[in-house]
């Protein structure tokens, strides 16, 4: 059985492309476009994985993550930040918020799906991925296919 995934991105076409790929792999994907929707959904339904883009219309994803970590302790979280090199203290943020993975975007939808699969298989815990480089405690994975 697939994972229950909450996919959060403000760009509908991108969300739908990623959701399609994840659904084809047997996952149950719920979509949200902003932080307010995320708050409502995590209060109602349990999720195995939260996929959050940093560039949401109502709140940066990096501000939402600590709040979600407090309410969803056991949930795996992946944050996509564009561009990651502009986020000061990315390594510390990843560690302090117990992120499963932080990835520098933008990502092709297929690359996004590959990152999700690596998290669900337990191969990416604590990984910080910049284009062409990987840092963190988990094994290395390519940033792009």
mmCIF file of N, CA and C in Angstrom:
data_model
loop_
_atom_site.group_PDB
_atom_site.id
_atom_site.type_symbol
_atom_site.label_atom_id
_atom_site.label_comp_id
_atom_site.label_asym_id
_atom_site.label_seq_id
_atom_site.Cartn_x
_atom_site.Cartn_y
_atom_site.Cartn_z
ATOM 1 N N UNK A 1 0.841 -1.183 0.000
ATOM 2 C CA UNK A 1 0.000 0.000 0.000
ATOM 3 C C UNK A 1 0.883 1.243 0.000
ATOM 4 N N UNK A 2 0.454 2.261 -0.725
ATOM 5 C CA UNK A 2 1.224 3.487 -0.839
ATOM 6 C C UNK A 2 1.093 4.381 0.384
ATOM 7 N N UNK A 3 1.865 5.438 0.370
ATOM 8 C CA UNK A 3 1.870 6.402 1.464
ATOM 9 C C UNK A 3 0.777 7.454 1.270
ATOM 10 N N UNK A 4 0.340 8.028 2.402
ATOM 11 C CA UNK A 4 -0.566 9.188 2.369
ATOM 12 C C UNK A 4 0.327 10.418 2.337
ATOM 13 N N UNK A 5 0.240 11.183 1.241
ATOM 14 C CA UNK A 5 1.139 12.309 0.999
ATOM 15 C C UNK A 5 0.349 13.594 0.841
ATOM 16 N N UNK A 6 0.822 14.652 1.501
ATOM 17 C CA UNK A 6 0.280 15.994 1.297
ATOM 18 C C UNK A 6 1.300 16.773 0.481
ATOM 19 N N UNK A 7 0.920 17.166 -0.723
ATOM 20 C CA UNK A 7 1.776 17.893 -1.660
ATOM 21 C C UNK A 7 1.359 19.355 -1.658
ATOM 22 N N UNK A 8 2.280 20.236 -1.279
ATOM 23 C CA UNK A 8 1.966 21.653 -1.123
ATOM 24 C C UNK A 8 2.833 22.483 -2.070
ATOM 25 N N UNK A 9 2.182 23.114 -3.038
ATOM 26 C CA UNK A 9 2.867 23.984 -3.998
ATOM 27 C C UNK A 9 1.835 24.953 -4.536
ATOM 28 N N UNK A 10 2.224 26.195 -4.760
ATOM 29 C CA UNK A 10 1.267 27.199 -5.222
ATOM 30 C C UNK A 10 0.997 27.115 -6.723
ATOM 31 N N UNK A 11 1.795 26.366 -7.468
ATOM 32 C CA UNK A 11 1.614 26.249 -8.916
ATOM 33 C C UNK A 11 0.809 24.981 -9.220
ATOM 34 N N UNK A 12 -0.422 25.167 -9.649
ATOM 35 C CA UNK A 12 -1.338 24.053 -9.849
ATOM 36 C C UNK A 12 -0.838 23.043 -10.878
ATOM 37 N N UNK A 13 -0.345 23.498 -12.012
ATOM 38 C CA UNK A 13 0.104 22.572 -13.055
ATOM 39 C C UNK A 13 1.260 21.701 -12.554
ATOM 40 N N UNK A 14 2.154 22.288 -11.790
ATOM 41 C CA UNK A 14 3.279 21.545 -11.236
ATOM 42 C C UNK A 14 2.793 20.521 -10.216
ATOM 43 N N UNK A 15 1.906 20.965 -9.323
ATOM 44 C CA UNK A 15 1.322 20.058 -8.316
ATOM 45 C C UNK A 15 0.676 18.861 -8.981
ATOM 46 N N UNK A 16 -0.088 19.113 -10.029
ATOM 47 C CA UNK A 16 -0.795 18.037 -10.710
ATOM 48 C C UNK A 16 0.168 17.065 -11.380
ATOM 49 N N UNK A 17 1.259 17.575 -11.959
ATOM 50 C CA UNK A 17 2.240 16.696 -12.602
ATOM 51 C C UNK A 17 2.924 15.796 -11.571
ATOM 52 N N UNK A 18 3.333 16.372 -10.446
ATOM 53 C CA UNK A 18 3.982 15.583 -9.391
ATOM 54 C C UNK A 18 2.975 14.596 -8.792
ATOM 55 N N UNK A 19 1.769 15.062 -8.525
ATOM 56 C CA UNK A 19 0.733 14.194 -7.946
ATOM 57 C C UNK A 19 0.438 13.013 -8.872
ATOM 58 N N UNK A 20 0.407 13.260 -10.158
ATOM 59 C CA UNK A 20 0.159 12.184 -11.122
ATOM 60 C C UNK A 20 1.244 11.109 -11.013
ATOM 61 N N UNK A 21 2.507 11.541 -10.972
ATOM 62 C CA UNK A 21 3.611 10.589 -10.856
ATOM 63 C C UNK A 21 3.538 9.780 -9.574
ATOM 64 N N UNK A 22 3.207 10.426 -8.474
ATOM 65 C CA UNK A 22 3.113 9.731 -7.189
ATOM 66 C C UNK A 22 1.912 8.785 -7.145
ATOM 67 N N UNK A 23 0.811 9.203 -7.738
ATOM 68 C CA UNK A 23 -0.384 8.363 -7.786
ATOM 69 C C UNK A 23 -0.120 7.108 -8.619
ATOM 70 N N UNK A 24 0.621 7.261 -9.708
ATOM 71 C CA UNK A 24 0.961 6.119 -10.556
ATOM 72 C C UNK A 24 1.785 5.079 -9.792
ATOM 73 N N UNK A 25 2.493 5.518 -8.752
ATOM 74 C CA UNK A 25 3.286 4.605 -7.925
ATOM 75 C C UNK A 25 2.477 4.033 -6.765
ATOM 76 N N UNK A 26 1.179 4.374 -6.707
ATOM 77 C CA UNK A 26 0.302 3.796 -5.699
ATOM 78 C C UNK A 26 0.106 4.625 -4.443
ATOM 79 N N UNK A 27 0.581 5.871 -4.447
ATOM 80 C CA UNK A 27 0.429 6.730 -3.273
ATOM 81 C C UNK A 27 -0.901 7.480 -3.324
ATOM 82 N N UNK A 28 -1.413 7.799 -2.152
ATOM 83 C CA UNK A 28 -2.636 8.582 -2.006
ATOM 84 C C UNK A 28 -2.202 10.030 -1.781
ATOM 85 N N UNK A 29 -2.407 10.889 -2.785
ATOM 86 C CA UNK A 29 -1.900 12.256 -2.753
ATOM 87 C C UNK A 29 -3.034 13.259 -2.568
ATOM 88 N N UNK A 30 -2.885 14.108 -1.569
ATOM 89 C CA UNK A 30 -3.783 15.239 -1.342
ATOM 90 C C UNK A 30 -2.992 16.495 -1.685
ATOM 91 N N UNK A 31 -3.633 17.443 -2.358
ATOM 92 C CA UNK A 31 -2.940 18.655 -2.784
ATOM 93 C C UNK A 31 -3.416 19.868 -1.999
ATOM 94 N N UNK A 32 -2.482 20.785 -1.762
ATOM 95 C CA UNK A 32 -2.794 22.069 -1.141
ATOM 96 C C UNK A 32 -1.946 23.139 -1.828
ATOM 97 N N UNK A 33 -2.472 24.374 -1.855
ATOM 98 C CA UNK A 33 -1.733 25.442 -2.537
ATOM 99 C C UNK A 33 -1.215 26.518 -1.598
ATOM 100 N N UNK A 34 -1.574 26.457 -0.310
ATOM 101 C CA UNK A 34 -1.088 27.478 0.612
ATOM 102 C C UNK A 34 -1.039 26.938 2.045
ATOM 103 N N UNK A 35 -0.445 27.732 2.925
ATOM 104 C CA UNK A 35 -0.242 27.310 4.314
ATOM 105 C C UNK A 35 -1.561 27.109 5.053
ATOM 106 N N UNK A 36 -2.536 27.933 4.787
ATOM 107 C CA UNK A 36 -3.827 27.798 5.467
ATOM 108 C C UNK A 36 -4.478 26.456 5.151
ATOM 109 N N UNK A 37 -4.448 26.054 3.895
ATOM 110 C CA UNK A 37 -4.991 24.742 3.528
ATOM 111 C C UNK A 37 -4.229 23.620 4.233
ATOM 112 N N UNK A 38 -2.913 23.767 4.327
ATOM 113 C CA UNK A 38 -2.094 22.755 4.996
ATOM 114 C C UNK A 38 -2.532 22.598 6.448
ATOM 115 N N UNK A 39 -2.678 23.707 7.136
ATOM 116 C CA UNK A 39 -3.087 23.657 8.549
ATOM 117 C C UNK A 39 -4.422 22.931 8.711
ATOM 118 N N UNK A 40 -5.368 23.231 7.837
ATOM 119 C CA UNK A 40 -6.678 22.583 7.909
ATOM 120 C C UNK A 40 -6.584 21.085 7.633
ATOM 121 N N UNK A 41 -5.785 20.710 6.647
ATOM 122 C CA UNK A 41 -5.687 19.301 6.258
ATOM 123 C C UNK A 41 -4.953 18.458 7.300
ATOM 124 N N UNK A 42 -3.876 18.976 7.881
ATOM 125 C CA UNK A 42 -3.132 18.166 8.863
ATOM 126 C C UNK A 42 -3.916 18.013 10.161
ATOM 127 N N UNK A 43 -4.850 18.926 10.415
ATOM 128 C CA UNK A 43 -5.710 18.786 11.592
ATOM 129 C C UNK A 43 -6.751 17.685 11.400
ATOM 130 N N UNK A 44 -7.148 17.427 10.135
ATOM 131 C CA UNK A 44 -8.195 16.445 9.840
ATOM 132 C C UNK A 44 -7.658 15.052 9.547
ATOM 133 N N UNK A 45 -6.575 14.959 8.788
ATOM 134 C CA UNK A 45 -6.099 13.673 8.288
ATOM 135 C C UNK A 45 -4.643 13.423 8.655
ATOM 136 N N UNK A 46 -4.311 12.165 8.950
ATOM 137 C CA UNK A 46 -2.905 11.833 9.169
ATOM 138 C C UNK A 46 -2.196 11.618 7.823
ATOM 139 N N UNK A 47 -0.982 12.086 7.716
ATOM 140 C CA UNK A 47 -0.182 11.902 6.512
ATOM 141 C C UNK A 47 1.129 11.232 6.890
ATOM 142 N N UNK A 48 1.686 10.484 5.946
ATOM 143 C CA UNK A 48 2.991 9.857 6.138
ATOM 144 C C UNK A 48 4.115 10.802 5.739
ATOM 145 N N UNK A 49 3.828 11.703 4.784
ATOM 146 C CA UNK A 49 4.852 12.577 4.231
ATOM 147 C C UNK A 49 4.234 13.908 3.824
ATOM 148 N N UNK A 50 4.905 14.987 4.196
ATOM 149 C CA UNK A 50 4.513 16.330 3.776
ATOM 150 C C UNK A 50 5.573 16.843 2.809
ATOM 151 N N UNK A 51 5.154 17.252 1.621
ATOM 152 C CA UNK A 51 6.048 17.805 0.603
ATOM 153 C C UNK A 51 5.701 19.278 0.456
ATOM 154 N N UNK A 52 6.621 20.141 0.840
ATOM 155 C CA UNK A 52 6.306 21.564 0.940
ATOM 156 C C UNK A 52 7.268 22.400 0.115
ATOM 157 N N UNK A 53 6.704 23.241 -0.746
ATOM 158 C CA UNK A 53 7.506 24.203 -1.488
ATOM 159 C C UNK A 53 7.697 25.428 -0.613
ATOM 160 N N UNK A 54 8.865 26.044 -0.672
ATOM 161 C CA UNK A 54 9.132 27.205 0.157
ATOM 162 C C UNK A 54 8.400 28.451 -0.324
ATOM 163 N N UNK A 55 8.046 28.505 -1.599
ATOM 164 C CA UNK A 55 7.449 29.711 -2.172
ATOM 165 C C UNK A 55 5.921 29.595 -2.248
ATOM 166 N N UNK A 56 5.286 29.620 -1.077
ATOM 167 C CA UNK A 56 3.829 29.590 -1.030
ATOM 168 C C UNK A 56 3.298 31.016 -1.051
ATOM 169 N N UNK A 57 2.067 31.181 -1.477
ATOM 170 C CA UNK A 57 1.505 32.527 -1.631
ATOM 171 C C UNK A 57 1.278 33.243 -0.302
ATOM 172 N N UNK A 58 0.975 32.500 0.766
ATOM 173 C CA UNK A 58 0.623 33.160 2.024
ATOM 174 C C UNK A 58 1.674 33.019 3.129
ATOM 175 N N UNK A 59 2.669 32.171 2.948
ATOM 176 C CA UNK A 59 3.680 31.974 3.982
ATOM 177 C C UNK A 59 4.827 31.159 3.409
ATOM 178 N N UNK A 60 6.073 31.554 3.651
ATOM 179 C CA UNK A 60 7.176 30.706 3.181
ATOM 180 C C UNK A 60 7.105 29.327 3.845
ATOM 181 N N UNK A 61 7.378 28.295 3.069
ATOM 182 C CA UNK A 61 7.369 26.945 3.600
ATOM 183 C C UNK A 61 8.288 26.772 4.796
ATOM 184 N N UNK A 62 9.424 27.489 4.779
ATOM 185 C CA UNK A 62 10.370 27.343 5.892
ATOM 186 C C UNK A 62 9.799 27.897 7.199
ATOM 187 N N UNK A 63 8.813 28.781 7.124
ATOM 188 C CA UNK A 63 8.151 29.262 8.342
ATOM 189 C C UNK A 63 7.056 28.295 8.790
ATOM 190 N N UNK A 64 6.516 27.551 7.863
ATOM 191 C CA UNK A 64 5.466 26.586 8.157
ATOM 192 C C UNK A 64 6.027 25.296 8.765
ATOM 193 N N UNK A 65 7.233 24.919 8.356
ATOM 194 C CA UNK A 65 7.825 23.647 8.787
ATOM 195 C C UNK A 65 7.928 23.511 10.306
ATOM 196 N N UNK A 66 8.487 24.494 11.040
ATOM 197 C CA UNK A 66 8.562 24.321 12.501
ATOM 198 C C UNK A 66 7.193 24.133 13.157
ATOM 199 N N UNK A 67 6.198 24.833 12.668
ATOM 200 C CA UNK A 67 4.836 24.695 13.185
ATOM 201 C C UNK A 67 4.313 23.275 12.934
ATOM 202 N N UNK A 68 4.540 22.770 11.735
ATOM 203 C CA UNK A 68 4.093 21.422 11.401
ATOM 204 C C UNK A 68 4.863 20.372 12.182
ATOM 205 N N UNK A 69 6.127 20.614 12.414
ATOM 206 C CA UNK A 69 6.939 19.661 13.165
ATOM 207 C C UNK A 69 6.405 19.530 14.585
ATOM 208 N N UNK A 70 5.894 20.622 15.150
ATOM 209 C CA UNK A 70 5.322 20.574 16.497
ATOM 210 C C UNK A 70 4.028 19.772 16.545
ATOM 211 N N UNK A 71 3.221 19.854 15.486
ATOM 212 C CA UNK A 71 1.929 19.167 15.490
ATOM 213 C C UNK A 71 1.970 17.783 14.852
ATOM 214 N N UNK A 72 2.966 17.525 14.031
ATOM 215 C CA UNK A 72 3.064 16.259 13.298
ATOM 216 C C UNK A 72 4.425 15.618 13.561
ATOM 217 N N UNK A 73 4.665 15.185 14.770
ATOM 218 C CA UNK A 73 5.987 14.693 15.164
ATOM 219 C C UNK A 73 6.504 13.534 14.313
ATOM 220 N N UNK A 74 5.684 12.580 13.997
ATOM 221 C CA UNK A 74 6.164 11.369 13.338
ATOM 222 C C UNK A 74 6.175 11.466 11.814
ATOM 223 N N UNK A 75 5.709 12.555 11.283
ATOM 224 C CA UNK A 75 5.585 12.698 9.837
ATOM 225 C C UNK A 75 6.936 13.074 9.220
ATOM 226 N N UNK A 76 7.233 12.487 8.065
ATOM 227 C CA UNK A 76 8.426 12.870 7.311
ATOM 228 C C UNK A 76 8.097 14.136 6.526
ATOM 229 N N UNK A 77 9.070 15.029 6.423
ATOM 230 C CA UNK A 77 8.858 16.298 5.720
ATOM 231 C C UNK A 77 9.997 16.538 4.738
ATOM 232 N N UNK A 78 9.644 16.901 3.498
ATOM 233 C CA UNK A 78 10.623 17.348 2.511
ATOM 234 C C UNK A 78 10.271 18.781 2.148
ATOM 235 N N UNK A 79 11.269 19.653 2.178
ATOM 236 C CA UNK A 79 11.088 21.058 1.817
ATOM 237 C C UNK A 79 11.876 21.340 0.547
ATOM 238 N N UNK A 80 11.231 21.976 -0.433
ATOM 239 C CA UNK A 80 11.899 22.381 -1.670
ATOM 240 C C UNK A 80 12.110 23.888 -1.599
ATOM 241 N N UNK A 81 13.376 24.305 -1.694
ATOM 242 C CA UNK A 81 13.736 25.715 -1.578
ATOM 243 C C UNK A 81 14.414 26.144 -2.871
ATOM 244 N N UNK A 82 13.966 27.261 -3.414
ATOM 245 C CA UNK A 82 14.525 27.778 -4.666
ATOM 246 C C UNK A 82 15.023 29.197 -4.481
ATOM 247 N N UNK A 83 16.252 29.517 -4.665
ATOM 248 C CA UNK A 83 17.398 28.616 -4.632
ATOM 249 C C UNK A 83 17.865 28.414 -3.198
ATOM 250 N N UNK A 84 18.334 27.238 -2.906
ATOM 251 C CA UNK A 84 18.733 26.864 -1.559
ATOM 252 C C UNK A 84 19.916 27.676 -1.047
ATOM 253 N N UNK A 85 20.833 28.035 -1.943
ATOM 254 C CA UNK A 85 22.022 28.730 -1.484
ATOM 255 C C UNK A 85 21.710 30.087 -0.869
ATOM 256 N N UNK A 86 20.508 30.625 -1.108
ATOM 257 C CA UNK A 86 20.131 31.903 -0.505
ATOM 258 C C UNK A 86 19.573 31.738 0.903
ATOM 259 N N UNK A 87 19.304 30.518 1.316
ATOM 260 C CA UNK A 87 18.760 30.284 2.645
ATOM 261 C C UNK A 87 19.906 30.098 3.633
ATOM 262 N N UNK A 88 20.105 31.095 4.464
ATOM 263 C CA UNK A 88 21.167 31.005 5.460
ATOM 264 C C UNK A 88 20.868 29.924 6.480
ATOM 265 N N UNK A 89 21.884 29.193 6.863
ATOM 266 C CA UNK A 89 21.731 28.169 7.882
ATOM 267 C C UNK A 89 20.901 26.980 7.452
ATOM 268 N N UNK A 90 20.935 26.649 6.149
ATOM 269 C CA UNK A 90 20.116 25.542 5.636
ATOM 270 C C UNK A 90 20.438 24.230 6.346
ATOM 271 N N UNK A 91 21.716 23.972 6.598
ATOM 272 C CA UNK A 91 22.101 22.731 7.279
ATOM 273 C C UNK A 91 21.481 22.659 8.673
ATOM 274 N N UNK A 92 21.586 23.753 9.418
ATOM 275 C CA UNK A 92 21.032 23.793 10.775
ATOM 276 C C UNK A 92 19.517 23.674 10.752
ATOM 277 N N UNK A 93 18.874 24.359 9.809
ATOM 278 C CA UNK A 93 17.420 24.307 9.688
ATOM 279 C C UNK A 93 16.960 22.874 9.430
ATOM 280 N N UNK A 94 17.651 22.189 8.553
ATOM 281 C CA UNK A 94 17.319 20.802 8.213
ATOM 282 C C UNK A 94 17.419 19.921 9.456
ATOM 283 N N UNK A 95 18.467 20.084 10.219
ATOM 284 C CA UNK A 95 18.704 19.272 11.413
ATOM 285 C C UNK A 95 17.720 19.622 12.534
ATOM 286 N N UNK A 96 17.541 20.917 12.817
ATOM 287 C CA UNK A 96 16.672 21.351 13.915
ATOM 288 C C UNK A 96 15.216 20.957 13.696
ATOM 289 N N UNK A 97 14.773 20.953 12.462
ATOM 290 C CA UNK A 97 13.378 20.636 12.162
ATOM 291 C C UNK A 97 13.182 19.189 11.730
ATOM 292 N N UNK A 98 14.231 18.400 11.890
ATOM 293 C CA UNK A 98 14.175 16.973 11.598
ATOM 294 C C UNK A 98 13.577 16.698 10.217
ATOM 295 N N UNK A 99 14.067 17.464 9.224
ATOM 296 C CA UNK A 99 13.583 17.250 7.868
ATOM 297 C C UNK A 99 14.140 15.945 7.323
ATOM 298 N N UNK A 100 13.328 15.221 6.598
ATOM 299 C CA UNK A 100 13.805 14.027 5.924
ATOM 300 C C UNK A 100 14.713 14.410 4.773
ATOM 301 N N UNK A 101 14.375 15.534 4.127
ATOM 302 C CA UNK A 101 15.179 15.986 3.010
ATOM 303 C C UNK A 101 14.849 17.447 2.722
ATOM 304 N N UNK A 102 15.875 18.217 2.350
ATOM 305 C CA UNK A 102 15.684 19.571 1.850
ATOM 306 C C UNK A 102 16.358 19.602 0.483
ATOM 307 N N UNK A 103 15.626 19.995 -0.541
ATOM 308 C CA UNK A 103 16.107 19.920 -1.910
ATOM 309 C C UNK A 103 16.075 21.294 -2.549
ATOM 310 N N UNK A 104 17.137 21.596 -3.296
ATOM 311 C CA UNK A 104 17.162 22.851 -4.042
ATOM 312 C C UNK A 104 16.382 22.678 -5.337
ATOM 313 N N UNK A 105 15.404 23.535 -5.540
ATOM 314 C CA UNK A 105 14.606 23.501 -6.755
ATOM 315 C C UNK A 105 15.107 24.525 -7.749
ATOM 316 N N UNK A 106 14.468 24.687 -8.850
ATOM 317 C CA UNK A 106 13.269 23.951 -9.231
ATOM 318 C C UNK A 106 13.605 22.522 -9.655
ATOM 319 N N UNK A 107 12.641 21.632 -9.477
ATOM 320 C CA UNK A 107 12.816 20.227 -9.819
ATOM 321 C C UNK A 107 11.869 19.828 -10.938
ATOM 322 N N UNK A 108 12.364 19.010 -11.838
ATOM 323 C CA UNK A 108 11.488 18.390 -12.829
ATOM 324 C C UNK A 108 10.562 17.460 -12.043
ATOM 325 N N UNK A 109 9.290 17.352 -12.409
ATOM 326 C CA UNK A 109 8.371 16.484 -11.654
ATOM 327 C C UNK A 109 8.872 15.049 -11.454
ATOM 328 N N UNK A 110 9.555 14.487 -12.440
ATOM 329 C CA UNK A 110 10.079 13.122 -12.279
ATOM 330 C C UNK A 110 11.190 13.069 -11.235
ATOM 331 N N UNK A 111 12.029 14.094 -11.183
ATOM 332 C CA UNK A 111 13.081 14.151 -10.160
ATOM 333 C C UNK A 111 12.444 14.287 -8.785
ATOM 334 N N UNK A 112 11.387 15.063 -8.703
ATOM 335 C CA UNK A 112 10.661 15.245 -7.441
ATOM 336 C C UNK A 112 10.162 13.890 -6.936
ATOM 337 N N UNK A 113 9.558 13.105 -7.839
ATOM 338 C CA UNK A 113 9.034 11.792 -7.477
ATOM 339 C C UNK A 113 10.160 10.879 -6.989
ATOM 340 N N UNK A 114 11.323 10.940 -7.625
ATOM 341 C CA UNK A 114 12.463 10.117 -7.200
ATOM 342 C C UNK A 114 12.902 10.479 -5.784
ATOM 343 N N UNK A 115 12.921 11.774 -5.467
ATOM 344 C CA UNK A 115 13.282 12.194 -4.117
ATOM 345 C C UNK A 115 12.275 11.658 -3.099
ATOM 346 N N UNK A 116 11.008 11.709 -3.446
ATOM 347 C CA UNK A 116 9.963 11.211 -2.545
ATOM 348 C C UNK A 116 10.145 9.714 -2.299
ATOM 349 N N UNK A 117 10.378 8.964 -3.342
ATOM 350 C CA UNK A 117 10.583 7.527 -3.187
ATOM 351 C C UNK A 117 11.785 7.226 -2.294
ATOM 352 N N UNK A 118 12.841 8.026 -2.402
ATOM 353 C CA UNK A 118 14.019 7.788 -1.551
ATOM 354 C C UNK A 118 13.690 8.027 -0.081
ATOM 355 N N UNK A 119 12.846 9.000 0.197
ATOM 356 C CA UNK A 119 12.428 9.258 1.577
ATOM 357 C C UNK A 119 11.586 8.094 2.095
ATOM 358 N N UNK A 120 10.631 7.672 1.296
ATOM 359 C CA UNK A 120 9.733 6.615 1.730
ATOM 360 C C UNK A 120 10.447 5.277 1.924
ATOM 361 N N UNK A 121 11.534 5.099 1.237
ATOM 362 C CA UNK A 121 12.324 3.871 1.398
ATOM 363 C C UNK A 121 13.388 4.014 2.481
ATOM 364 N N UNK A 122 13.419 5.180 3.148
ATOM 365 C CA UNK A 122 14.346 5.375 4.255
ATOM 366 C C UNK A 122 15.783 5.581 3.850
ATOM 367 N N UNK A 123 16.022 6.047 2.628
ATOM 368 C CA UNK A 123 17.390 6.215 2.151
ATOM 369 C C UNK A 123 17.875 7.653 2.184
ATOM 370 N N UNK A 124 17.113 8.561 2.744
ATOM 371 C CA UNK A 124 17.498 9.961 2.599
ATOM 372 C C UNK A 124 17.395 10.770 3.877
ATOM 373 N N UNK A 125 17.299 10.141 5.019
ATOM 374 C CA UNK A 125 17.077 10.895 6.250
ATOM 375 C C UNK A 125 18.165 11.930 6.491
ATOM 376 N N UNK A 126 17.737 13.165 6.737
ATOM 377 C CA UNK A 126 18.657 14.250 7.060
ATOM 378 C C UNK A 126 19.484 14.736 5.892
ATOM 379 N N UNK A 127 19.053 14.486 4.675
ATOM 380 C CA UNK A 127 19.845 14.847 3.504
ATOM 381 C C UNK A 127 19.487 16.246 3.025
ATOM 382 N N UNK A 128 20.533 17.004 2.738
ATOM 383 C CA UNK A 128 20.398 18.350 2.175
ATOM 384 C C UNK A 128 20.983 18.279 0.777
ATOM 385 N N UNK A 129 20.172 18.504 -0.248
ATOM 386 C CA UNK A 129 20.635 18.333 -1.622
ATOM 387 C C UNK A 129 20.656 19.671 -2.347
ATOM 388 N N UNK A 130 21.859 20.032 -2.760
ATOM 389 C CA UNK A 130 22.039 21.199 -3.614
ATOM 390 C C UNK A 130 22.368 20.677 -4.993
ATOM 391 N N UNK A 131 22.169 21.480 -5.989
ATOM 392 C CA UNK A 131 22.448 21.025 -7.353
ATOM 393 C C UNK A 131 23.888 20.530 -7.444
ATOM 394 N N UNK A 132 24.008 19.235 -7.758
ATOM 395 C CA UNK A 132 25.319 18.647 -7.951
ATOM 396 C C UNK A 132 26.040 18.259 -6.683
ATOM 397 N N UNK A 133 25.486 18.580 -5.494
ATOM 398 C CA UNK A 133 26.155 18.271 -4.236
ATOM 399 C C UNK A 133 25.133 17.729 -3.247
ATOM 400 N N UNK A 134 25.578 16.865 -2.363
ATOM 401 C CA UNK A 134 24.711 16.333 -1.322
ATOM 402 C C UNK A 134 25.423 16.460 0.010
ATOM 403 N N UNK A 135 24.698 16.922 1.026
ATOM 404 C CA UNK A 135 25.246 17.023 2.370
ATOM 405 C C UNK A 135 24.256 16.377 3.321
ATOM 406 N N UNK A 136 24.719 15.930 4.456
ATOM 407 C CA UNK A 136 23.821 15.399 5.462
ATOM 408 C C UNK A 136 24.206 14.004 5.879
ATOM 409 N N UNK A 137 23.340 13.379 6.639
ATOM 410 C CA UNK A 137 23.656 12.077 7.195
ATOM 411 C C UNK A 137 23.201 10.936 6.321
ATOM 412 N N UNK A 138 22.295 11.178 5.406
ATOM 413 C CA UNK A 138 21.795 10.109 4.548
ATOM 414 C C UNK A 138 22.696 9.880 3.354
ATOM 415 N N UNK A 139 22.446 8.819 2.595
ATOM 416 C CA UNK A 139 23.239 8.520 1.419
ATOM 417 C C UNK A 139 23.012 9.539 0.313
ATOM 418 N N UNK A 140 23.979 9.642 -0.580
ATOM 419 C CA UNK A 140 23.914 10.609 -1.671
ATOM 420 C C UNK A 140 22.962 10.152 -2.763
ATOM 421 N N UNK A 141 22.228 11.110 -3.275
ATOM 422 C CA UNK A 141 21.367 10.886 -4.430
ATOM 423 C C UNK A 141 21.588 12.032 -5.391
ATOM 424 N N UNK A 142 21.462 11.823 -6.693
ATOM 425 C CA UNK A 142 21.650 12.924 -7.631
ATOM 426 C C UNK A 142 20.545 13.961 -7.469
ATOM 427 N N UNK A 143 20.896 15.233 -7.618
ATOM 428 C CA UNK A 143 19.916 16.297 -7.473
ATOM 429 C C UNK A 143 18.953 16.330 -8.637
ATOM 430 N N UNK A 144 19.391 15.935 -9.802
ATOM 431 C CA UNK A 144 18.544 15.920 -10.992
ATOM 432 C C UNK A 144 18.841 14.651 -11.779
ATOM 433 N N UNK A 145 17.838 14.142 -12.516
ATOM 434 C CA UNK A 145 18.072 12.924 -13.306
ATOM 435 C C UNK A 145 18.999 13.202 -14.487
#
